[in-house]
Amino acid sequence: MITIKDIAKKANVSEGTVDRVIHNRGGVSKKTKAKVKEILAFYNFRVNPVASALAMKNKHFIAALIPEHNDSDLFWKSPYLGILKGANDVRRFGVQVNNFTFNQYDPDSYLKTFFSLLETKPTAVIMVPNFLKETKIIVSKLEALDIPYLFLNINIDGFNNKAFVGQDSYMAGYIAGKLMNLSVPKPSSFLIIQARHNIIKNNSISNRIKGFNEYLLKNRISSKTQTLQIDNLNDSLNTKEKINTYLKDHPEVEGIFVPSSRIYIVVNCIEASYLKNIKFIGFDNTPQNIECLKNDSVSFLISQKPFEQGYESVRLMTNCLTLKKDYLNNKIHLPIDILTKENVDYNERNEIVFESEVQKNNS
């Protein structure tokens, strides 16, 4: 008997696309829909009524609360796509996943979006705990309603989240320290550039910095670290002036570590005379960062596999709901990838293939 998987393979689309066509859910281009329907008709495909009834009986709604992405900050596009891929794969189990996005710099947007999410009466929530005060409000509401929740990308201790899916940020920073020491082996001075909003809210950033410093300390490296705080990296004029003035006053700096996904902004602000004499290490394979890696402005990027983070969070929460698996307070750490100009094109192939498929289906 032919399956949805067989139909998807013959139509060169995802199983989720075939499922949407079968159940007339929309989100598929007319051309793709016609192609899938033609194959369904050719093989006289019929939905298994028992399996369909079982899926409807066990209907679950997972809501994902994550930061929005835009052209200047594309990091959150990857977990978003990972969640979409997960949503396609778990729909057959009677699980529906909806994304709710908020402004990552605005705690009011975070809270307001959560209450909009809550109106949809979710069975479970996947969330990025972006602000501590507001996260306490959100979690207290979820626990009062007995709604299980999972932390994605950013972890905060002291909560009863089912699990955390993301990077071991301390170890990632530790590896960054090792890479910097290998890049500049003689005793030197390394500058850590941090946006002020990250100092306030992002536990992952502080853990990376801790790991970076402790690598040098534990291995008795003579190099020293300095920290430069930038109020707003998006304010390019002030950022450029502040960084270049600092480098002028501190000519001993031979390495710069940016513990966030914004290293491309730092690189673009630095004058060429400083740029050629400094080694740069940052995080995340956003298109802007990859460009800096390929033109040798950045020596290494450390990837936290954000697409897999999104996908894995949906898979885990689905298992929790449908198989009654308990992952309470488990930390699911994704591999820490070290990216260079030579290997970056081979990274995140699953995301590239899936995004291409989404674009094709919507064309």
PDB file of C-alpha atoms in Angstrom, residues 116-333:
ATOM      1  CA  SER A 116      -2.160  36.443  22.685  1.00  0.00           C
ATOM      2  CA  LEU A 117      -0.684  32.949  22.517  1.00  0.00           C
ATOM      3  CA  LEU A 118      -2.583  31.935  25.639  1.00  0.00           C
ATOM      4  CA  GLU A 119      -5.908  32.847  24.021  1.00  0.00           C
ATOM      5  CA  THR A 120      -5.370  29.964  21.563  1.00  0.00           C
ATOM      6  CA  LYS A 121      -5.507  27.518  24.520  1.00  0.00           C
ATOM      7  CA  PRO A 122      -2.278  25.598  23.796  1.00  0.00           C
ATOM      8  CA  THR A 123      -1.626  22.122  25.147  1.00  0.00           C
ATOM      9  CA  ALA A 124       2.071  22.932  25.591  1.00  0.00           C
ATOM     10  CA  VAL A 125       4.465  25.846  25.034  1.00  0.00           C
ATOM     11  CA  ILE A 126       7.984  26.082  23.589  1.00  0.00           C
ATOM     12  CA  MET A 127       9.497  29.403  24.657  1.00  0.00           C
ATOM     13  CA  VAL A 128      12.651  31.497  24.551  1.00  0.00           C
ATOM     14  CA  PRO A 129      12.872  33.000  28.076  1.00  0.00           C
ATOM     15  CA  ASN A 130      14.151  36.370  26.933  1.00  0.00           C
ATOM     16  CA  PHE A 131      13.506  38.463  30.060  1.00  0.00           C
ATOM     17  CA  LEU A 132      13.685  37.145  33.629  1.00  0.00           C
ATOM     18  CA  LYS A 133      10.947  39.277  35.243  1.00  0.00           C
ATOM     19  CA  GLU A 134       8.444  38.654  32.466  1.00  0.00           C
ATOM     20  CA  THR A 135       9.398  34.966  32.250  1.00  0.00           C
ATOM     21  CA  LYS A 136       8.402  34.570  35.912  1.00  0.00           C
ATOM     22  CA  ILE A 137       4.960  35.996  35.078  1.00  0.00           C
ATOM     23  CA  ILE A 138       4.594  33.734  32.041  1.00  0.00           C
ATOM     24  CA  VAL A 139       5.704  30.597  33.854  1.00  0.00           C
ATOM     25  CA  SER A 140       3.436  31.225  36.839  1.00  0.00           C
ATOM     26  CA  LYS A 141       0.488  31.500  34.428  1.00  0.00           C
ATOM     27  CA  LEU A 142       1.449  28.314  32.570  1.00  0.00           C
ATOM     28  CA  GLU A 143       1.894  26.356  35.793  1.00  0.00           C
ATOM     29  CA  ALA A 144      -1.436  27.589  37.159  1.00  0.00           C
ATOM     30  CA  LEU A 145      -3.078  26.256  33.992  1.00  0.00           C
ATOM     31  CA  ASP A 146      -1.022  23.032  34.127  1.00  0.00           C
ATOM     32  CA  ILE A 147       0.488  23.706  30.692  1.00  0.00           C
ATOM     33  CA  PRO A 148       3.947  22.087  30.227  1.00  0.00           C
ATOM     34  CA  TYR A 149       6.680  24.306  28.809  1.00  0.00           C
ATOM     35  CA  LEU A 150      10.152  23.893  27.361  1.00  0.00           C
ATOM     36  CA  PHE A 151      12.996  26.434  27.127  1.00  0.00           C
ATOM     37  CA  LEU A 152      14.612  26.944  23.723  1.00  0.00           C
ATOM     38  CA  ASN A 153      18.090  28.461  23.123  1.00  0.00           C
ATOM     39  CA  ILE A 154      18.266  30.408  26.400  1.00  0.00           C
ATOM     40  CA  ASN A 155      18.221  28.557  29.710  1.00  0.00           C
ATOM     41  CA  ILE A 156      17.321  30.007  33.105  1.00  0.00           C
ATOM     42  CA  ASP A 157      17.671  27.850  36.201  1.00  0.00           C
ATOM     43  CA  GLY A 158      15.016  27.627  38.891  1.00  0.00           C
ATOM     44  CA  PHE A 159      12.000  26.822  36.725  1.00  0.00           C
ATOM     45  CA  ASN A 160      10.071  23.591  36.124  1.00  0.00           C
ATOM     46  CA  ASN A 161      10.522  23.542  32.356  1.00  0.00           C
ATOM     47  CA  LYS A 162      10.240  20.084  30.819  1.00  0.00           C
ATOM     48  CA  ALA A 163      13.639  20.498  29.191  1.00  0.00           C
ATOM     49  CA  PHE A 164      16.146  22.943  27.746  1.00  0.00           C
ATOM     50  CA  VAL A 165      17.155  22.582  24.097  1.00  0.00           C
ATOM     51  CA  GLY A 166      20.189  24.579  23.028  1.00  0.00           C
ATOM     52  CA  GLN A 167      23.905  25.002  23.280  1.00  0.00           C
ATOM     53  CA  ASP A 168      26.173  24.388  26.254  1.00  0.00           C
ATOM     54  CA  SER A 169      27.063  28.074  26.249  1.00  0.00           C
ATOM     55  CA  TYR A 170      29.825  27.764  28.831  1.00  0.00           C
ATOM     56  CA  MET A 171      31.617  25.090  26.808  1.00  0.00           C
ATOM     57  CA  ALA A 172      31.116  27.081  23.600  1.00  0.00           C
ATOM     58  CA  GLY A 173      32.847  30.055  25.232  1.00  0.00           C
ATOM     59  CA  TYR A 174      35.590  27.762  26.531  1.00  0.00           C
ATOM     60  CA  ILE A 175      36.199  26.513  22.982  1.00  0.00           C
ATOM     61  CA  ALA A 176      36.260  30.121  21.736  1.00  0.00           C
ATOM     62  CA  GLY A 177      38.995  30.860  24.285  1.00  0.00           C
ATOM     63  CA  LYS A 178      41.010  27.917  23.017  1.00  0.00           C
ATOM     64  CA  LEU A 179      40.594  28.998  19.387  1.00  0.00           C
ATOM     65  CA  MET A 180      41.664  32.537  20.244  1.00  0.00           C
ATOM     66  CA  ASN A 181      44.766  31.279  22.025  1.00  0.00           C
ATOM     67  CA  LEU A 182      45.641  29.086  19.040  1.00  0.00           C
ATOM     68  CA  SER A 183      45.142  32.070  16.711  1.00  0.00           C
ATOM     69  CA  VAL A 184      47.290  34.383  18.861  1.00  0.00           C
ATOM     70  CA  PRO A 185      49.640  32.016  20.731  1.00  0.00           C
ATOM     71  CA  LYS A 186      51.941  34.643  22.246  1.00  0.00           C
ATOM     72  CA  PRO A 187      50.845  36.603  25.347  1.00  0.00           C
ATOM     73  CA  SER A 188      48.449  39.279  24.185  1.00  0.00           C
ATOM     74  CA  SER A 189      45.287  41.179  25.029  1.00  0.00           C
ATOM     75  CA  PHE A 190      41.825  40.067  23.895  1.00  0.00           C
ATOM     76  CA  LEU A 191      38.816  42.369  23.746  1.00  0.00           C
ATOM     77  CA  ILE A 192      35.298  41.093  24.501  1.00  0.00           C
ATOM     78  CA  ILE A 193      32.631  43.287  22.894  1.00  0.00           C
ATOM     79  CA  GLN A 194      29.198  42.999  24.432  1.00  0.00           C
ATOM     80  CA  ALA A 195      25.918  44.802  23.746  1.00  0.00           C
ATOM     81  CA  ARG A 196      24.461  46.277  26.927  1.00  0.00           C
ATOM     82  CA  HIS A 197      21.036  44.644  26.432  1.00  0.00           C
ATOM     83  CA  ASN A 198      22.760  41.241  26.485  1.00  0.00           C
ATOM     84  CA  ILE A 199      24.374  42.077  29.822  1.00  0.00           C
ATOM     85  CA  ILE A 200      20.910  42.527  31.278  1.00  0.00           C
ATOM     86  CA  LYS A 201      18.949  39.623  29.837  1.00  0.00           C
ATOM     87  CA  ASN A 202      20.933  36.844  28.167  1.00  0.00           C
ATOM     88  CA  ASN A 203      22.316  34.113  30.407  1.00  0.00           C
ATOM     89  CA  SER A 204      23.849  32.346  27.382  1.00  0.00           C
ATOM     90  CA  ILE A 205      26.022  35.371  26.581  1.00  0.00           C
ATOM     91  CA  SER A 206      27.360  35.648  30.134  1.00  0.00           C
ATOM     92  CA  ASN A 207      28.122  31.903  30.189  1.00  0.00           C
ATOM     93  CA  ARG A 208      30.097  32.192  26.947  1.00  0.00           C
ATOM     94  CA  ILE A 209      32.166  35.011  28.392  1.00  0.00           C
ATOM     95  CA  LYS A 210      32.715  32.974  31.570  1.00  0.00           C
ATOM     96  CA  GLY A 211      33.884  29.980  29.521  1.00  0.00           C
ATOM     97  CA  PHE A 212      36.201  32.154  27.407  1.00  0.00           C
ATOM     98  CA  ASN A 213      37.885  33.661  30.463  1.00  0.00           C
ATOM     99  CA  GLU A 214      38.129  30.363  32.328  1.00  0.00           C
ATOM    100  CA  TYR A 215      39.908  28.664  29.431  1.00  0.00           C
ATOM    101  CA  LEU A 216      42.685  31.240  29.742  1.00  0.00           C
ATOM    102  CA  LEU A 217      42.695  30.948  33.533  1.00  0.00           C
ATOM    103  CA  LYS A 218      42.624  27.149  33.819  1.00  0.00           C
ATOM    104  CA  ASN A 219      45.332  26.731  31.202  1.00  0.00           C
ATOM    105  CA  ARG A 220      47.500  29.469  32.700  1.00  0.00           C
ATOM    106  CA  ILE A 221      47.492  31.512  29.531  1.00  0.00           C
ATOM    107  CA  SER A 222      49.292  34.827  30.009  1.00  0.00           C
ATOM    108  CA  SER A 223      46.937  36.713  27.689  1.00  0.00           C
ATOM    109  CA  LYS A 224      44.512  39.109  29.363  1.00  0.00           C
ATOM    110  CA  THR A 225      40.924  40.057  28.510  1.00  0.00           C
ATOM    111  CA  GLN A 226      39.229  43.443  28.436  1.00  0.00           C
ATOM    112  CA  THR A 227      35.532  44.214  27.999  1.00  0.00           C
ATOM    113  CA  LEU A 228      33.909  46.948  25.930  1.00  0.00           C
ATOM    114  CA  GLN A 229      30.192  47.537  26.387  1.00  0.00           C
ATOM    115  CA  ILE A 230      28.186  48.989  23.515  1.00  0.00           C
ATOM    116  CA  ASP A 231      24.797  50.531  24.291  1.00  0.00           C
ATOM    117  CA  ASN A 232      23.255  49.710  20.924  1.00  0.00           C
ATOM    118  CA  LEU A 233      25.101  47.811  18.195  1.00  0.00           C
ATOM    119  CA  ASN A 234      22.473  48.946  15.676  1.00  0.00           C
ATOM    120  CA  ASP A 235      23.597  52.564  16.184  1.00  0.00           C
ATOM    121  CA  SER A 236      26.415  52.228  13.647  1.00  0.00           C
ATOM    122  CA  LEU A 237      27.868  55.752  14.009  1.00  0.00           C
ATOM    123  CA  ASN A 238      28.277  55.566  17.776  1.00  0.00           C
ATOM    124  CA  THR A 239      29.393  51.924  17.624  1.00  0.00           C
ATOM    125  CA  LYS A 240      32.038  52.728  15.025  1.00  0.00           C
ATOM    126  CA  GLU A 241      33.361  55.697  16.991  1.00  0.00           C
ATOM    127  CA  LYS A 242      33.463  53.827  20.293  1.00  0.00           C
ATOM    128  CA  ILE A 243      35.219  50.721  18.975  1.00  0.00           C
ATOM    129  CA  ASN A 244      37.833  52.544  16.893  1.00  0.00           C
ATOM    130  CA  THR A 245      38.593  54.980  19.701  1.00  0.00           C
ATOM    131  CA  TYR A 246      39.058  52.048  22.061  1.00  0.00           C
ATOM    132  CA  LEU A 247      41.423  50.274  19.648  1.00  0.00           C
ATOM    133  CA  LYS A 248      43.404  53.488  19.180  1.00  0.00           C
ATOM    134  CA  ASP A 249      43.825  53.790  22.947  1.00  0.00           C
ATOM    135  CA  HIS A 250      44.597  50.069  23.359  1.00  0.00           C
ATOM    136  CA  PRO A 251      47.008  49.046  20.559  1.00  0.00           C
ATOM    137  CA  GLU A 252      47.870  45.881  22.504  1.00  0.00           C
ATOM    138  CA  VAL A 253      44.546  44.251  21.467  1.00  0.00           C
ATOM    139  CA  GLU A 254      45.197  41.413  19.015  1.00  0.00           C
ATOM    140  CA  GLY A 255      41.970  39.445  19.291  1.00  0.00           C
ATOM    141  CA  ILE A 256      38.273  40.346  19.527  1.00  0.00           C
ATOM    142  CA  PHE A 257      35.607  37.990  20.845  1.00  0.00           C
ATOM    143  CA  VAL A 258      31.929  38.790  20.195  1.00  0.00           C
ATOM    144  CA  PRO A 259      29.768  36.334  22.203  1.00  0.00           C
ATOM    145  CA  SER A 260      26.623  36.965  20.135  1.00  0.00           C
ATOM    146  CA  SER A 261      25.419  36.659  16.548  1.00  0.00           C
ATOM    147  CA  ARG A 262      26.319  40.298  15.754  1.00  0.00           C
ATOM    148  CA  ILE A 263      30.025  40.021  14.962  1.00  0.00           C
ATOM    149  CA  TYR A 264      29.441  41.273  11.417  1.00  0.00           C
ATOM    150  CA  ILE A 265      28.359  44.646  12.829  1.00  0.00           C
ATOM    151  CA  VAL A 266      31.596  44.905  14.807  1.00  0.00           C
ATOM    152  CA  VAL A 267      33.715  43.950  11.785  1.00  0.00           C
ATOM    153  CA  ASN A 268      31.930  46.454   9.529  1.00  0.00           C
ATOM    154  CA  CYS A 269      32.590  49.241  12.042  1.00  0.00           C
ATOM    155  CA  ILE A 270      36.323  48.702  12.440  1.00  0.00           C
ATOM    156  CA  GLU A 271      38.798  50.698  10.356  1.00  0.00           C
ATOM    157  CA  ALA A 272      40.871  48.691   7.876  1.00  0.00           C
ATOM    158  CA  SER A 273      44.142  49.552   9.613  1.00  0.00           C
ATOM    159  CA  TYR A 274      42.971  47.740  12.757  1.00  0.00           C
ATOM    160  CA  LEU A 275      41.043  45.000  10.990  1.00  0.00           C
ATOM    161  CA  LYS A 276      44.040  43.376   9.315  1.00  0.00           C
ATOM    162  CA  ASN A 277      45.969  42.967  12.585  1.00  0.00           C
ATOM    163  CA  ILE A 278      43.202  41.479  14.760  1.00  0.00           C
ATOM    164  CA  LYS A 279      41.775  37.951  14.967  1.00  0.00           C
ATOM    165  CA  PHE A 280      37.975  37.765  15.314  1.00  0.00           C
ATOM    166  CA  ILE A 281      35.825  34.981  16.755  1.00  0.00           C
ATOM    167  CA  GLY A 282      32.029  35.140  16.931  1.00  0.00           C
ATOM    168  CA  PHE A 283      28.873  33.064  16.952  1.00  0.00           C
ATOM    169  CA  ASP A 284      26.285  31.809  14.492  1.00  0.00           C
ATOM    170  CA  ASN A 285      26.195  31.233  10.760  1.00  0.00           C
ATOM    171  CA  THR A 286      23.922  34.086   9.690  1.00  0.00           C
ATOM    172  CA  PRO A 287      24.478  35.223   6.075  1.00  0.00           C
ATOM    173  CA  GLN A 288      26.252  38.416   7.205  1.00  0.00           C
ATOM    174  CA  ASN A 289      28.578  36.492   9.514  1.00  0.00           C
ATOM    175  CA  ILE A 290      29.339  33.923   6.819  1.00  0.00           C
ATOM    176  CA  GLU A 291      30.327  36.719   4.438  1.00  0.00           C
ATOM    177  CA  CYS A 292      32.821  37.979   7.039  1.00  0.00           C
ATOM    178  CA  LEU A 293      34.159  34.449   7.455  1.00  0.00           C
ATOM    179  CA  LYS A 294      34.623  33.962   3.726  1.00  0.00           C
ATOM    180  CA  ASN A 295      36.451  37.257   3.218  1.00  0.00           C
ATOM    181  CA  ASP A 296      38.816  36.419   6.111  1.00  0.00           C
ATOM    182  CA  SER A 297      37.617  39.224   8.378  1.00  0.00           C
ATOM    183  CA  VAL A 298      36.525  36.572  10.909  1.00  0.00           C
ATOM    184  CA  SER A 299      38.723  33.592  11.773  1.00  0.00           C
ATOM    185  CA  PHE A 300      36.079  31.322  13.314  1.00  0.00           C
ATOM    186  CA  LEU A 301      32.339  31.179  13.908  1.00  0.00           C
ATOM    187  CA  ILE A 302      30.840  28.862  16.492  1.00  0.00           C
ATOM    188  CA  SER A 303      27.460  27.495  15.478  1.00  0.00           C
ATOM    189  CA  GLN A 304      24.828  26.451  17.996  1.00  0.00           C
ATOM    190  CA  LYS A 305      22.780  24.630  15.327  1.00  0.00           C
ATOM    191  CA  PRO A 306      19.668  26.803  15.714  1.00  0.00           C
ATOM    192  CA  PHE A 307      17.641  24.967  13.051  1.00  0.00           C
ATOM    193  CA  GLU A 308      18.110  21.702  14.940  1.00  0.00           C
ATOM    194  CA  GLN A 309      17.226  23.479  18.186  1.00  0.00           C
ATOM    195  CA  GLY A 310      13.827  24.419  16.788  1.00  0.00           C
ATOM    196  CA  TYR A 311      13.233  20.977  15.299  1.00  0.00           C
ATOM    197  CA  GLU A 312      14.353  19.085  18.409  1.00  0.00           C
ATOM    198  CA  SER A 313      12.162  21.192  20.703  1.00  0.00           C
ATOM    199  CA  VAL A 314       9.055  20.224  18.706  1.00  0.00           C
ATOM    200  CA  ARG A 315      10.051  16.556  18.683  1.00  0.00           C
ATOM    201  CA  LEU A 316      10.660  16.482  22.430  1.00  0.00           C
ATOM    202  CA  MET A 317       7.432  18.246  23.317  1.00  0.00           C
ATOM    203  CA  THR A 318       5.486  15.953  20.982  1.00  0.00           C
ATOM    204  CA  ASN A 319       6.957  12.903  22.728  1.00  0.00           C
ATOM    205  CA  CYS A 320       6.028  14.449  26.050  1.00  0.00           C
ATOM    206  CA  LEU A 321       2.405  14.912  24.964  1.00  0.00           C
ATOM    207  CA  THR A 322       1.765  11.789  22.924  1.00  0.00           C
ATOM    208  CA  LEU A 323       4.057   9.218  24.562  1.00  0.00           C
ATOM    209  CA  LYS A 324       3.863  10.719  28.066  1.00  0.00           C
ATOM    210  CA  LYS A 325       7.659  10.928  28.256  1.00  0.00           C
ATOM    211  CA  ASP A 326       8.973  13.102  31.078  1.00  0.00           C
ATOM    212  CA  TYR A 327      12.081  15.181  30.337  1.00  0.00           C
ATOM    213  CA  LEU A 328      11.771  17.391  33.454  1.00  0.00           C
ATOM    214  CA  ASN A 329      14.756  19.743  33.638  1.00  0.00           C
ATOM    215  CA  ASN A 330      16.761  17.709  31.114  1.00  0.00           C
ATOM    216  CA  LYS A 331      19.350  19.716  29.192  1.00  0.00           C
ATOM    217  CA  ILE A 332      19.482  18.666  25.556  1.00  0.00           C
ATOM    218  CA  HIS A 333      22.723  20.166  24.231  1.00  0.00           C
TER     219      HIS A 333
END
